[in-house]
mmCIF file with all atom_site columns, C-alpha atoms in Angstrom:
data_model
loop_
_atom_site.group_PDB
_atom_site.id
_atom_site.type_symbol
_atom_site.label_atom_id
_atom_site.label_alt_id
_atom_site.label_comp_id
_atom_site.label_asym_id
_atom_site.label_entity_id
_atom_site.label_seq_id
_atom_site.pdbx_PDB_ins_code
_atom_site.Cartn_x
_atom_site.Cartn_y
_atom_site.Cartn_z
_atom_site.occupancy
_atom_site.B_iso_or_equiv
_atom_site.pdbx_formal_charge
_atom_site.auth_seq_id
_atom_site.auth_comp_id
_atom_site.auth_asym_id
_atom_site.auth_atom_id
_atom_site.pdbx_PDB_model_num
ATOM 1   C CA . UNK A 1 1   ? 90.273  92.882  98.088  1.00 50.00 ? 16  UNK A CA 1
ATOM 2   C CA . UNK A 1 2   ? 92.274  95.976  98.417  1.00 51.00 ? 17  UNK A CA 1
ATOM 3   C CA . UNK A 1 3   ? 95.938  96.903  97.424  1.00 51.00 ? 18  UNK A CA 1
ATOM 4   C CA . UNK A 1 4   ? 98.263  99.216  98.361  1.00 47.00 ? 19  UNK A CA 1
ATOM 5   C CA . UNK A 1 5   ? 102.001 100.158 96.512  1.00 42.00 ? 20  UNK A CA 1
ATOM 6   C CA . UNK A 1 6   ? 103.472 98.131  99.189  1.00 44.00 ? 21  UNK A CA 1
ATOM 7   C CA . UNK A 1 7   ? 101.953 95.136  98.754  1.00 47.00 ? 22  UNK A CA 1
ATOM 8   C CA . UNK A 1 8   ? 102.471 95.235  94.461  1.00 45.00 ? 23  UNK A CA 1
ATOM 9   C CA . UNK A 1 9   ? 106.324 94.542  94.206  1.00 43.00 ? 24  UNK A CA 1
ATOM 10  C CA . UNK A 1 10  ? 107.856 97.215  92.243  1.00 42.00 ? 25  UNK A CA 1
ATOM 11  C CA . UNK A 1 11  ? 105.339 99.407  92.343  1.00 47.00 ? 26  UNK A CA 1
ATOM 12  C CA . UNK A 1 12  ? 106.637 102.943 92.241  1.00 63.00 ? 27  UNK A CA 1
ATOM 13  C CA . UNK A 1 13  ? 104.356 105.485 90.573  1.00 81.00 ? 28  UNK A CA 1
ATOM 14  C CA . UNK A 1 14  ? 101.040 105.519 93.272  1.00 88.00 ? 29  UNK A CA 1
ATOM 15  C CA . UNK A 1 15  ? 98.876  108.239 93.170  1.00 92.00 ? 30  UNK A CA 1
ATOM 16  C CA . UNK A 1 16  ? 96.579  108.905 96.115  1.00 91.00 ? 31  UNK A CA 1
ATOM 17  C CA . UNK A 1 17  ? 93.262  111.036 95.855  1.00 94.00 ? 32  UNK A CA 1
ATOM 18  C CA . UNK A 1 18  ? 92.929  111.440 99.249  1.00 93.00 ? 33  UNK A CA 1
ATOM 19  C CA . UNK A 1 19  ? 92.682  115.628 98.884  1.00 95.00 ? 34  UNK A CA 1
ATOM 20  C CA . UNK A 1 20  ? 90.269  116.008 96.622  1.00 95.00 ? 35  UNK A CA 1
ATOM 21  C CA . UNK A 1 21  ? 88.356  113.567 98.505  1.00 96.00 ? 36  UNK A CA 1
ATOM 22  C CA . UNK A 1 22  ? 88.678  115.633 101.740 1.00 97.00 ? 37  UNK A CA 1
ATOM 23  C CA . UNK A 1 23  ? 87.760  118.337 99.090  1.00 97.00 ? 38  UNK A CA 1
ATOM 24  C CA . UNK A 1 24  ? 84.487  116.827 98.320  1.00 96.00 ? 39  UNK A CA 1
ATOM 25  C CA . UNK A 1 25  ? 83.476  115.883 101.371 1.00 97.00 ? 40  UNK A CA 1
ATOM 26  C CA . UNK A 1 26  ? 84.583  119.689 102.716 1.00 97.00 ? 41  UNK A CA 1
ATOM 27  C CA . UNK A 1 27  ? 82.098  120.731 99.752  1.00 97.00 ? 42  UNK A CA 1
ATOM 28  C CA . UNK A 1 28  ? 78.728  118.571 100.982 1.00 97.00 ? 43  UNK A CA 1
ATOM 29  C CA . UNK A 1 29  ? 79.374  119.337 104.533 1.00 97.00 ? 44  UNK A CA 1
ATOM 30  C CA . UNK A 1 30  ? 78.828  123.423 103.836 1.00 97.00 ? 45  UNK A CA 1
ATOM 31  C CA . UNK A 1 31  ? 76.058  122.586 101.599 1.00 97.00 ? 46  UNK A CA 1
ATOM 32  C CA . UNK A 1 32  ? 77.587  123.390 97.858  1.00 97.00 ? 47  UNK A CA 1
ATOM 33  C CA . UNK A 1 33  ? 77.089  119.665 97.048  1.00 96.00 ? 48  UNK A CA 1
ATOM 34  C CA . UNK A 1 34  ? 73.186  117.254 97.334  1.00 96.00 ? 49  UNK A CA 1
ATOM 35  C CA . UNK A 1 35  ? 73.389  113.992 98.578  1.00 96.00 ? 50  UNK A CA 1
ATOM 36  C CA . UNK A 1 36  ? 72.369  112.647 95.677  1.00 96.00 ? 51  UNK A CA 1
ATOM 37  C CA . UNK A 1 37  ? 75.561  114.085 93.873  1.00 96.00 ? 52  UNK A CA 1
ATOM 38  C CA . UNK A 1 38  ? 78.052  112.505 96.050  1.00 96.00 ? 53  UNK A CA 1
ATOM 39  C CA . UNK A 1 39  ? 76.395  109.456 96.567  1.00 97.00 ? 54  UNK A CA 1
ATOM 40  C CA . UNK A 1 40  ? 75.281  108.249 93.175  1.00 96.00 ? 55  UNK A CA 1
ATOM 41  C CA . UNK A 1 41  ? 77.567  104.711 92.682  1.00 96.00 ? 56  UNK A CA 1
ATOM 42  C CA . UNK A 1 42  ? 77.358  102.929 90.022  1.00 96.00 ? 57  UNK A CA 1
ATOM 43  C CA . UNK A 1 43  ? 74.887  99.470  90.443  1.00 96.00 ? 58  UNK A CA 1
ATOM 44  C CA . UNK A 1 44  ? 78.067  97.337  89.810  1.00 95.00 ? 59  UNK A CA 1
ATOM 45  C CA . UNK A 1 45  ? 80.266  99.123  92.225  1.00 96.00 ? 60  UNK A CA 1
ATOM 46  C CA . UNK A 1 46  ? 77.655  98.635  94.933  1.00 97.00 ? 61  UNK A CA 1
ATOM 47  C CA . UNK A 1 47  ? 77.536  94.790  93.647  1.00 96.00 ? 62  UNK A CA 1
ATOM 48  C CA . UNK A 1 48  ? 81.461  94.484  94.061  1.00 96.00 ? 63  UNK A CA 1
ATOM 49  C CA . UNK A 1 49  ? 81.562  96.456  97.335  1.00 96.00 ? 64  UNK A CA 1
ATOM 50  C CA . UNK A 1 50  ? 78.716  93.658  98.860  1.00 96.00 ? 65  UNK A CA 1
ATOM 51  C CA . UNK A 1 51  ? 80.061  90.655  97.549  1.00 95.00 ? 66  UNK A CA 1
ATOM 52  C CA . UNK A 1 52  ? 84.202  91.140  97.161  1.00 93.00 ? 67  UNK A CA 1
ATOM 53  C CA . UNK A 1 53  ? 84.801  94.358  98.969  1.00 92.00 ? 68  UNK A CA 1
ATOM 54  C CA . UNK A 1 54  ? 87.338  94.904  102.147 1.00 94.00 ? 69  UNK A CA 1
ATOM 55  C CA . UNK A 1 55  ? 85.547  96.167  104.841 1.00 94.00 ? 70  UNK A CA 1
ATOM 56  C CA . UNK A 1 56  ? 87.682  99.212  106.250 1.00 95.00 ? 71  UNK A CA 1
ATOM 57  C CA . UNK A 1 57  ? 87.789  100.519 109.824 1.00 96.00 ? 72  UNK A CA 1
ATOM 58  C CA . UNK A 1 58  ? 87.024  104.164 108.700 1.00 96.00 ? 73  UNK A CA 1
ATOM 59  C CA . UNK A 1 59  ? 83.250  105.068 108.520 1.00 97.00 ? 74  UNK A CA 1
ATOM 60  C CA . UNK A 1 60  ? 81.368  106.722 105.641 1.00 98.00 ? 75  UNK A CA 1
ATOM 61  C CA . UNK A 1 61  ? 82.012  110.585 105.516 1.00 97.00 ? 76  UNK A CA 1
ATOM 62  C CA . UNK A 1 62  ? 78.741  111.183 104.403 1.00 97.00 ? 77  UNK A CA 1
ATOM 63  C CA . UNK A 1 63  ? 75.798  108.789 106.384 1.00 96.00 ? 78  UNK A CA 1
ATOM 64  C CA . UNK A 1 64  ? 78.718  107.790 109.135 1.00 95.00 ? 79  UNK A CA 1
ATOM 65  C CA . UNK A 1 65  ? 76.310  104.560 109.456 1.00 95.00 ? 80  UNK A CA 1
ATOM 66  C CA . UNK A 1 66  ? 77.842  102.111 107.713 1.00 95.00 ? 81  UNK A CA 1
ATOM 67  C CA . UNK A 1 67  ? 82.120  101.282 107.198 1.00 97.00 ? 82  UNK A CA 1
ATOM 68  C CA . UNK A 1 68  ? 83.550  101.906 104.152 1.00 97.00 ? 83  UNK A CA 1
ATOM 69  C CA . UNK A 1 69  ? 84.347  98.844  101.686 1.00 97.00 ? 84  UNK A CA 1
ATOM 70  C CA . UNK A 1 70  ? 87.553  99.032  99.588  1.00 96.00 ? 85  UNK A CA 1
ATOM 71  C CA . UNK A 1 71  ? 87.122  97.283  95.916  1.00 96.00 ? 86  UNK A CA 1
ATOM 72  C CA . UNK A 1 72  ? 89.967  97.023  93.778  1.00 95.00 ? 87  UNK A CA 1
ATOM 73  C CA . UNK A 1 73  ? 89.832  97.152  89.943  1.00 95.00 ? 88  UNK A CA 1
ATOM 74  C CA . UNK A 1 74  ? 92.780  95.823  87.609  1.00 94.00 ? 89  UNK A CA 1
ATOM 75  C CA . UNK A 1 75  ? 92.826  97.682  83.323  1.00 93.00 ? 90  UNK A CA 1
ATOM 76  C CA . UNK A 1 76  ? 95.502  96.872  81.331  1.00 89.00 ? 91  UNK A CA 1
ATOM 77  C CA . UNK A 1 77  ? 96.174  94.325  77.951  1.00 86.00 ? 92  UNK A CA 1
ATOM 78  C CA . UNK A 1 78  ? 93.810  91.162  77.873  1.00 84.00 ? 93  UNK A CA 1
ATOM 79  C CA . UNK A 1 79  ? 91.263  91.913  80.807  1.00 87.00 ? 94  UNK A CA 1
ATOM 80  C CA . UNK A 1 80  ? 87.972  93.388  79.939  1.00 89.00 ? 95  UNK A CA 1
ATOM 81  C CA . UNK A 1 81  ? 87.682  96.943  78.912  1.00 88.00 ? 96  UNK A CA 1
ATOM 82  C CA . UNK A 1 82  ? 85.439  97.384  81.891  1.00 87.00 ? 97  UNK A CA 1
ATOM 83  C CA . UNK A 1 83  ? 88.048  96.592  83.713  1.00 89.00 ? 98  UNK A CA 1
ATOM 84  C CA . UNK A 1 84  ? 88.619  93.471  85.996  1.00 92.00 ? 99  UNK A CA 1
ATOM 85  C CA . UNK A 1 85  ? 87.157  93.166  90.060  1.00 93.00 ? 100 UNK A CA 1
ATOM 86  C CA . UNK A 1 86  ? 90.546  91.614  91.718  1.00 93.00 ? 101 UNK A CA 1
ATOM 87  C CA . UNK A 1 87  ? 89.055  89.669  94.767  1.00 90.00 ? 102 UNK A CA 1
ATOM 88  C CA . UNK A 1 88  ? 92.047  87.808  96.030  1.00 88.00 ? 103 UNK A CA 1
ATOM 89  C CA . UNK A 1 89  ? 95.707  88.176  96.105  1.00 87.00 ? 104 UNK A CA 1
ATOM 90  C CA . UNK A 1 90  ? 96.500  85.154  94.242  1.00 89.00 ? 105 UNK A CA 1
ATOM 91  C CA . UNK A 1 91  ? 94.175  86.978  90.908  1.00 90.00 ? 106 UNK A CA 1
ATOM 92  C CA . UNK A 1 92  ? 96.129  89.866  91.964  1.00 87.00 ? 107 UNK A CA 1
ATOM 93  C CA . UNK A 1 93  ? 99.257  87.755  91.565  1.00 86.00 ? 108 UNK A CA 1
ATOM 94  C CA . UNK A 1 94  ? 98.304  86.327  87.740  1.00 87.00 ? 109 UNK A CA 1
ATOM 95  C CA . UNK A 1 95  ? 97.815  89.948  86.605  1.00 86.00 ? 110 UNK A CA 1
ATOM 96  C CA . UNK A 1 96  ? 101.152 90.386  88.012  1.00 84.00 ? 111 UNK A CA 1
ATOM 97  C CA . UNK A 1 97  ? 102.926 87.365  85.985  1.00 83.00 ? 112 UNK A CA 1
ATOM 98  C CA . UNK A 1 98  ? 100.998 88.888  82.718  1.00 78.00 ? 113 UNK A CA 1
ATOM 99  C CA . UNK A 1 99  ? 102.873 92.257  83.442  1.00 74.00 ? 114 UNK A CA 1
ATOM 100 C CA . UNK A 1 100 ? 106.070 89.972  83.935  1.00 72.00 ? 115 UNK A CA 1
ATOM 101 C CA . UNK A 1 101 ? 105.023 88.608  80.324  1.00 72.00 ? 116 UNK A CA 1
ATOM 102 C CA . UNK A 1 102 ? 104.553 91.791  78.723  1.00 62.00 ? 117 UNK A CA 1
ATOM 103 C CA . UNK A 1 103 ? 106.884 94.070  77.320  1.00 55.00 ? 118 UNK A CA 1
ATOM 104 C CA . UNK A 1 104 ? 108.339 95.201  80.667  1.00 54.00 ? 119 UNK A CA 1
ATOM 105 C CA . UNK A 1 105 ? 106.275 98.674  80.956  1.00 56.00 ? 120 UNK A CA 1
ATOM 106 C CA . UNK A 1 106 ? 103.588 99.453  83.351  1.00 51.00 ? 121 UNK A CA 1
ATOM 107 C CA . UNK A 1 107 ? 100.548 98.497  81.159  1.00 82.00 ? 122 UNK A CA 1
ATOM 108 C CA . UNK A 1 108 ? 98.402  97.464  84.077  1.00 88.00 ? 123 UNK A CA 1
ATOM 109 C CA . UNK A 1 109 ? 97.069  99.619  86.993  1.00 92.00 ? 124 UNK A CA 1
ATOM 110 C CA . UNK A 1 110 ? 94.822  98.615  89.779  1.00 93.00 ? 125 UNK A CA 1
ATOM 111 C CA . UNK A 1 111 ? 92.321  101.399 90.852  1.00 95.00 ? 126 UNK A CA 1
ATOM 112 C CA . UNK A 1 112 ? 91.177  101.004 94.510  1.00 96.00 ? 127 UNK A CA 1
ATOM 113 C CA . UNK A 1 113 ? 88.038  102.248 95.041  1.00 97.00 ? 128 UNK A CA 1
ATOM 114 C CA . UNK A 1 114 ? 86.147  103.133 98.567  1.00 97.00 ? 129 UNK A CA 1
ATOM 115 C CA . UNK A 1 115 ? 82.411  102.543 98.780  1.00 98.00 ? 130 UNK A CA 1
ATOM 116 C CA . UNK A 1 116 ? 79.380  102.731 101.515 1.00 98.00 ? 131 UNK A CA 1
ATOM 117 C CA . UNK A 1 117 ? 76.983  99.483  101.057 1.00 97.00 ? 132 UNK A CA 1
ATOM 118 C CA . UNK A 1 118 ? 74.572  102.221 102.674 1.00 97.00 ? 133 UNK A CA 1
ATOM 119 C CA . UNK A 1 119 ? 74.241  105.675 101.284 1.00 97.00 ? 134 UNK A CA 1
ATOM 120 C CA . UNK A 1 120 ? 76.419  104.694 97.982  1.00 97.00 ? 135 UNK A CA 1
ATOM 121 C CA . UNK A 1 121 ? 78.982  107.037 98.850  1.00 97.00 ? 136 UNK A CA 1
ATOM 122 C CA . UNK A 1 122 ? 81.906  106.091 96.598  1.00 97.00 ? 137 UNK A CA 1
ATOM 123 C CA . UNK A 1 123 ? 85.744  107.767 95.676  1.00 97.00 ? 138 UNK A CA 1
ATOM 124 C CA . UNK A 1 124 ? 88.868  106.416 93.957  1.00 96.00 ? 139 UNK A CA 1
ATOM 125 C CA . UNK A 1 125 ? 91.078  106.467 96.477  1.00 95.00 ? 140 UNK A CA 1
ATOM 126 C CA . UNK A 1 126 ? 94.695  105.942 94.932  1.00 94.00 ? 141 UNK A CA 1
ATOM 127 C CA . UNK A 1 127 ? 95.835  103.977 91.459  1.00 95.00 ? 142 UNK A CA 1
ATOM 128 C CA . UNK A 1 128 ? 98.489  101.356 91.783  1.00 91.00 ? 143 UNK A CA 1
ATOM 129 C CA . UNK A 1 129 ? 100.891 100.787 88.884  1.00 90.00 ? 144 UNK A CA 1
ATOM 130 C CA . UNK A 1 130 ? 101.205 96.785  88.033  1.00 84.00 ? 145 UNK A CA 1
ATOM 131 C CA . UNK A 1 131 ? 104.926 96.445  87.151  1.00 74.00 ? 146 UNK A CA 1
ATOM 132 C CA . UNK A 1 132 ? 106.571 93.146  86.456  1.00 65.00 ? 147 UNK A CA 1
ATOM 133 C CA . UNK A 1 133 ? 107.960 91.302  89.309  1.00 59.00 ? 148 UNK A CA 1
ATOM 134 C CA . UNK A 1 134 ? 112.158 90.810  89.024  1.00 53.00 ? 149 UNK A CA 1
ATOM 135 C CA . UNK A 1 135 ? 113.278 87.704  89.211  1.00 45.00 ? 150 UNK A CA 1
ATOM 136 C CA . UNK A 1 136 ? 115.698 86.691  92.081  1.00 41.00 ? 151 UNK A CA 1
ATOM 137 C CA . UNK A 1 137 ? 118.797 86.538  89.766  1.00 39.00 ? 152 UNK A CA 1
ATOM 138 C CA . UNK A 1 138 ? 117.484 89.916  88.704  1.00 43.00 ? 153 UNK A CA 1
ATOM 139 C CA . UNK A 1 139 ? 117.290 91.714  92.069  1.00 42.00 ? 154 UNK A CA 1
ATOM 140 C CA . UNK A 1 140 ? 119.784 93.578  93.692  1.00 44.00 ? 155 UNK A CA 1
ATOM 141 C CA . UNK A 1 141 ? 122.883 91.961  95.866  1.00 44.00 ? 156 UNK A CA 1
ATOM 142 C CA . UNK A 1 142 ? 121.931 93.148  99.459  1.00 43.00 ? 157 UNK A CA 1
ATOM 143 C CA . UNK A 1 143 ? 125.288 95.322  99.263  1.00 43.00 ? 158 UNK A CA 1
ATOM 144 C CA . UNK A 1 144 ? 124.282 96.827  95.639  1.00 44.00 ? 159 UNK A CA 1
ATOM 145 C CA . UNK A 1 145 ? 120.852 98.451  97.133  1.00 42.00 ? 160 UNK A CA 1
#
């Protein structure tokens, strides 16, 4: 399961990695990087990216063989230091209502990460902040946005 700013309401604050992953890709392809240094993911990664990952359309940079598989990751208060695999929207949603629950800051972020099932070919690809959900009464009049 995969998330993007859009689909986490209120979630201003993304950060996307997407040039220093051109950046390292840019550095295998003239030869300053092995394989085995950009494709050295971590046994649980690969484990996530099999069983709970999005397959993408976009194919790996490196072995081009296989697609790449987006795996999200949720850290924040109460969820395992290791962090948490998020494999559906609805445990995406319960993180949410724990934000909600919280003290109103942006204590959780979801990390999506990109992997190839193939080579192991891996690269955070942007961090979502979790922020609590408004409630209706809490939102905006349509006139007042």
């Amino acid at each position: 399961m995969s998330f993007t700013a859009g689909s986490l309401r209120g979630a201003g604050g993304a950060v996307d990695h997407r040039l220093a992953r051109q950046h390292l890709i840019n550095e295998y392809r003239r030869g300053r990087l092995s394989i085995d240094q950009v494709c050295d993911a971590h046994p649980e990664l690969m484990r996530a990216a099999r069983n709970f990952g999005e397959e993408s359309r976009v194919k790996c940079p490196i072995c081009a063989d296989d697609r790449l598989v987006l795996v999200t990751y949720a850290f924040g208060p109460h969820l395992p230091s290791h962090g948490r695999c998020v494999t559906t929207r609805s445990e995406m949603a319960q993180i949410q209502r724990r934000a909600n629950a919280g003290s109103g800051t942006a204590e959780y972020t979801a990390y999506v990460v990109e992997a190839c099932r193939l080579c192991r070919w891996h690269h955070l690809v942007r961090m979502v902040p979790i922020t609590p959900q408004r409630a209706a009464s809490q939102r905006p009049a349509e006139g007042q946005r």
